Coordinates of C-alpha atoms in Angstrom, one line a residue:
X807 CA 96.1 68.5 98.5
X808 CA 94.1 70.2 101.8
X809 CA 96.8 72.4 103.4
X810 CA 97.0 73.7 107.3
X811 CA 96.7 77.4 108.4
X812 CA 98.2 79.3 111.2
X813 CA 96.4 82.6 111.0
X814 CA 96.7 84.9 113.9
X815 CA 94.0 87.9 114.8
X816 CA 91.2 85.3 113.6
X817 CA 88.1 86.3 115.4
X818 CA 87.7 89.2 113.3
X819 CA 88.4 91.6 110.9
X820 CA 90.4 90.6 107.5
X821 CA 91.7 87.5 110.2
X822 CA 87.7 86.7 110.4
X823 CA 86.7 86.6 106.6
X824 CA 90.1 85.1 106.1
X825 CA 89.3 81.8 107.8
X826 CA 86.0 81.6 106.5
X827 CA 87.4 81.9 103.2
X828 CA 90.2 79.1 104.0
X829 CA 87.2 76.5 106.2
X830 CA 85.2 77.2 102.5
X831 CA 88.1 76.2 100.4
X832 CA 87.9 73.0 101.9
X833 CA 91.6 73.5 104.1
X834 CA 92.5 73.3 107.6
X835 CA 92.7 76.5 109.7
X836 CA 95.0 76.5 113.4
X837 CA 92.7 79.9 114.5
X838 CA 94.2 82.3 117.3
X839 CA 92.5 84.6 119.0
X840 CA 92.9 85.8 122.6
X841 CA 89.4 84.9 123.2
X842 CA 89.1 82.3 121.2
X843 CA 85.0 81.9 121.9
X844 CA 84.9 85.0 119.3
X845 CA 85.0 81.7 116.9
X846 CA 82.2 79.1 118.6
X847 CA 80.3 79.8 115.7
X848 CA 82.9 78.6 113.1
X849 CA 84.1 75.4 115.3
X850 CA 80.2 74.7 115.2
X851 CA 79.9 75.0 111.4
X852 CA 83.5 73.5 110.3
X853 CA 84.1 71.2 113.1
X854 CA 87.7 69.2 113.1
X855 CA 88.9 71.6 110.0
X856 CA 89.1 73.9 112.8
X857 CA 91.4 74.3 116.0
X858 CA 90.7 77.6 118.0
X859 CA 93.6 78.8 119.5
X860 CA 94.2 81.0 122.6
X861 CA 96.6 83.1 122.0
X862 CA 98.1 86.9 123.1
X863 CA 100.8 87.5 120.4
X864 CA 102.9 89.4 122.6
X865 CA 103.1 86.5 124.7
X866 CA 106.2 85.2 123.1
X867 CA 106.5 81.8 125.0
X868 CA 103.0 80.9 124.3
X869 CA 103.4 82.0 120.5
X870 CA 105.8 78.2 120.8
X871 CA 103.7 76.5 122.4
X872 CA 100.9 77.7 119.7
X873 CA 102.8 76.3 117.7
X874 CA 104.0 73.3 118.8
X875 CA 100.2 72.5 119.3
X876 CA 99.1 73.1 115.8
X877 CA 101.8 70.5 114.3
X878 CA 100.6 68.2 117.1
X879 CA 97.2 68.5 116.5
X880 CA 97.2 68.4 112.3
X881 CA 100.6 67.7 111.9
X882 CA 102.3 70.3 109.5
X883 CA 101.9 74.0 109.1
X884 CA 101.6 75.3 105.2
X885 CA 100.8 78.4 105.4
X886 CA 101.2 81.3 108.4
X887 CA 99.2 84.3 108.5
X888 CA 100.7 87.2 110.3
X889 CA 97.2 89.1 110.6
X890 CA 96.7 90.5 114.6
X891 CA 97.7 93.6 115.1
X892 CA 95.5 97.5 115.5
X893 CA 95.5 101.1 114.1
X894 CA 96.4 104.0 116.6
X895 CA 96.6 107.6 115.5
X896 CA 98.3 110.3 117.3
X897 CA 101.4 113.1 117.2
X898 CA 104.8 111.1 117.6
X899 CA 105.4 113.2 121.0
X900 CA 102.5 112.5 122.8
X901 CA 102.5 108.2 122.8
X902 CA 102.9 106.7 126.1
X903 CA 105.7 104.9 126.0
X904 CA 103.0 102.3 126.7
X905 CA 101.7 102.7 123.3
X906 CA 105.2 102.5 121.3
X907 CA 105.0 99.3 123.0
X908 CA 102.3 97.6 122.4
X909 CA 102.0 99.0 118.7
X910 CA 105.9 97.9 118.5
X911 CA 105.3 94.0 120.3
X912 CA 102.3 93.8 118.7
X913 CA 101.9 95.0 115.6
X914 CA 105.9 94.3 114.1
X915 CA 107.9 91.7 117.1
X916 CA 105.1 89.1 117.1
X917 CA 105.3 89.1 113.7
X918 CA 108.8 87.8 113.4
X919 CA 108.5 85.7 116.8
X920 CA 105.3 83.8 115.4
X921 CA 107.5 83.6 112.0
X922 CA 110.6 82.5 113.5
X923 CA 108.2 79.9 115.4
X924 CA 106.9 78.8 112.4
X925 CA 110.5 78.7 110.3
X926 CA 111.9 75.2 111.8
X927 CA 108.7 73.4 110.8
X928 CA 109.0 74.4 107.2
X929 CA 112.6 74.1 106.5
X930 CA 112.0 70.4 108.2
X931 CA 109.3 70.2 105.2
X932 CA 110.8 71.8 102.5
X933 CA 108.2 74.1 101.7
X934 CA 105.9 76.5 103.1
X935 CA 103.7 80.1 102.4
X936 CA 104.2 83.2 105.0
X937 CA 102.0 86.6 104.3
X938 CA 102.4 88.8 106.3
X939 CA 100.0 91.3 106.8
X940 CA 101.6 94.5 106.7
X941 CA 100.1 98.0 105.1
X942 CA 100.3 100.6 102.3
X943 CA 101.3 102.7 105.7
X944 CA 104.3 99.9 105.4
X945 CA 105.5 101.8 102.0
X946 CA 104.7 105.2 102.7
X947 CA 104.1 107.5 106.0
X948 CA 101.4 109.4 106.3
X949 CA 100.7 112.5 109.4
X950 CA 99.4 111.3 112.5
X951 CA 100.2 107.2 112.1
X952 CA 104.0 107.1 112.6
X953 CA 104.1 104.4 114.8
X954 CA 101.8 102.4 113.4
X955 CA 103.7 102.8 110.6
X956 CA 107.1 102.4 112.0
X957 CA 105.9 99.1 112.8
X958 CA 104.5 98.0 109.6
X959 CA 107.8 99.7 107.6
X960 CA 109.0 97.5 110.0
X961 CA 106.8 94.1 108.5
X962 CA 108.0 94.9 105.0
X963 CA 111.4 95.4 105.4
X964 CA 111.0 92.2 107.4
X965 CA 109.5 90.5 104.7
X966 CA 111.7 91.6 101.9
X967 CA 115.0 90.4 103.9
X968 CA 113.3 87.2 105.1
X969 CA 111.7 85.5 101.7
X970 CA 115.2 86.3 100.0
X971 CA 117.1 83.9 102.8
X972 CA 113.9 81.0 102.6
X973 CA 113.3 81.2 98.9
X974 CA 116.1 78.4 98.4
X975 CA 114.3 76.4 101.5
X976 CA 111.2 76.1 99.0
X977 CA 109.5 78.6 101.2
X978 CA 107.7 81.5 100.0
X979 CA 106.7 85.1 102.1
X980 CA 105.0 88.0 100.4
X981 CA 103.9 91.0 102.3
X982 CA 100.2 91.6 101.7
X983 CA 99.7 95.9 101.5
X984 CA 96.2 97.4 102.3
X985 CA 94.9 100.1 101.6
X986 CA 91.4 101.0 103.6
X987 CA 89.2 97.9 104.8
X988 CA 86.1 97.8 105.8
X989 CA 87.3 96.2 108.9
X990 CA 87.4 97.7 112.4
X991 CA 91.0 99.0 111.8
X992 CA 89.3 103.0 112.1
X993 CA 86.5 101.9 114.7
X994 CA 86.6 99.5 117.9
X995 CA 90.5 98.8 116.8
X996 CA 92.2 102.6 116.8
X997 CA 93.1 104.0 119.5
X998 CA 94.6 107.3 120.2
X999 CA 96.9 109.2 121.3
X1000 CA 96.7 112.3 124.2
X1001 CA 95.8 115.5 122.2
X1002 CA 98.9 118.3 121.3
X1003 CA 96.7 121.4 120.2
X1004 CA 100.0 122.8 118.3
X1005 CA 99.6 119.6 115.9
X1006 CA 96.1 120.4 113.8
X1007 CA 96.7 117.9 110.8
X1008 CA 96.8 115.6 113.0
X1009 CA 94.1 116.0 114.8
X1010 CA 91.9 116.5 111.6
X1011 CA 93.1 113.0 111.3
X1012 CA 91.6 111.5 114.6
X1013 CA 88.8 113.6 115.2
X1014 CA 87.8 112.0 111.4
X1015 CA 88.3 108.5 112.2
X1016 CA 86.6 109.4 115.5
X1017 CA 83.6 110.3 113.6
X1018 CA 82.3 107.5 112.7
X1019 CA 82.8 108.7 108.3
X1020 CA 85.5 106.7 107.8
X1021 CA 84.1 104.9 104.7
X1022 CA 86.7 102.5 103.4
X1023 CA 87.4 101.6 99.9
X1024 CA 88.8 97.3 100.2
X1025 CA 86.3 94.7 100.8
X1026 CA 87.9 92.2 103.6
X1027 CA 86.5 88.9 101.5
X1028 CA 87.5 90.0 98.5
X1029 CA 91.2 90.3 100.0
X1030 CA 90.6 87.3 102.1
X1031 CA 90.1 85.8 98.9
X1032 CA 93.1 87.1 97.2
X1033 CA 95.2 85.3 100.0
X1034 CA 93.6 82.7 99.4
X1035 CA 94.1 81.8 96.0
X1036 CA 98.3 84.1 96.7
X1037 CA 99.2 80.9 98.0
X1038 CA 98.7 78.2 95.7
X1039 CA 101.1 80.7 92.7
X1040 CA 104.0 79.1 91.9
X1041 CA 105.9 82.5 91.9
X1042 CA 103.8 85.1 94.4
X1043 CA 105.3 88.1 94.9
X1044 CA 107.3 89.7 97.3
X1045 CA 105.2 93.0 97.9
X1046 CA 101.7 92.9 97.1
X1047 CA 99.4 96.2 97.6
X1048 CA 95.3 95.5 97.8
X1049 CA 92.6 98.7 96.4
X1050 CA 92.6 101.4 94.4
X1051 CA 93.7 103.2 96.8
X1052 CA 96.7 102.2 97.8
X1053 CA 97.9 101.9 94.4
X1054 CA 97.6 105.7 93.5
X1055 CA 98.8 106.2 97.1
X1056 CA 101.9 104.5 96.3
X1057 CA 102.1 106.0 92.7
X1058 CA 102.3 109.6 94.3
X1059 CA 104.7 108.7 96.3
X1060 CA 107.2 106.4 93.4
X1061 CA 106.8 109.6 91.8
X1062 CA 107.3 111.8 94.7
X1063 CA 111.0 109.8 95.9
X1064 CA 112.1 109.7 92.2
X1065 CA 111.7 113.3 91.9
X1066 CA 113.8 113.7 95.0
X1067 CA 116.1 111.3 94.0
X1068 CA 117.4 112.6 90.4
X1069 CA 117.1 115.8 92.3
X1070 CA 119.7 115.3 94.8
X1071 CA 121.8 112.7 93.1
X1072 CA 124.8 114.7 92.3
X1073 CA 125.4 114.8 96.3
X1074 CA 124.7 111.3 97.0
X1075 CA 126.9 110.9 94.0
X1076 CA 129.8 113.4 96.0
X1077 CA 130.0 110.9 99.0
X1078 CA 131.2 108.0 97.6
X1079 CA 135.4 107.3 98.7
X1080 CA 137.5 107.3 95.7
X1081 CA 139.6 104.5 96.2
X1082 CA 138.4 101.4 95.2
X1083 CA 134.9 102.3 94.2
X1084 CA 135.7 100.0 91.1
X1085 CA 136.4 97.1 93.2
X1086 CA 133.1 97.3 95.0
X1087 CA 131.1 97.3 92.0
X1088 CA 132.8 94.8 90.2
X1089 CA 132.6 91.7 93.5
X1090 CA 130.6 88.8 93.0
X1091 CA 129.1 89.9 95.9
X1092 CA 127.6 92.8 94.9
X1093 CA 127.0 91.7 91.8
X1094 CA 124.7 89.5 93.6
X1095 CA 123.5 92.0 95.9
X1096 CA 122.5 95.0 93.4
X1097 CA 120.9 92.8 90.4
X1098 CA 119.1 90.7 92.7

């Protein structure tokens, strides 16, 4: 059955690769971009299966209008992909207030708002797929990208909670967590905080990105095809890591976290109140929560 997709950030990078892959699969796309003229070639090729939608995802009133326009045009939204976003590098204390706000507004708040705008339609039709493009940086921290990763950790956590809320409604939610892919994330889409000399590790990372020598492992066209296939899977994962680099990094971090947990386990357990501990673990809510 032909599906209708709503994809943010469709004009470049992974969003464009995904838009093309969806159209090639025969589905329809409401493709959002701040400058929809960048979608003219796709509109000419795919005709009325593509609906270009002008959208700055930080204009939250416009978000709801864009979703409503899509439903009015195509009749439904089967798949939402929150893809719009950009990177930023620098020391945590160095970012300007505007840089911090713009990161959170674009990479986190907009994801939440677009999702909230689409959910009523999916709830009424009792079906839907939501793919949140997070990052391996939403599962582990890396020096130099603290604010970007704060947003992506938020996306991954929001996804995990939301997936539990809406599963009974026939809606499946996945946090797609790529490593480095050959998009312009570290190029034109990357911004930088002012430099503070003492942060040598952070500054070396910024210099690496600015130098243009960063070559990512991941292929965005392959990632796009995985995402298309994912929407047909009967039991999709809540977290999907993409790329061998990301798998290696996550494995290393899991090992470090497991070691730290065991090392500090006596301290963790020492903070329980002796009263009612058994009642807590025996309650039906706690059992369902801990065993979910």
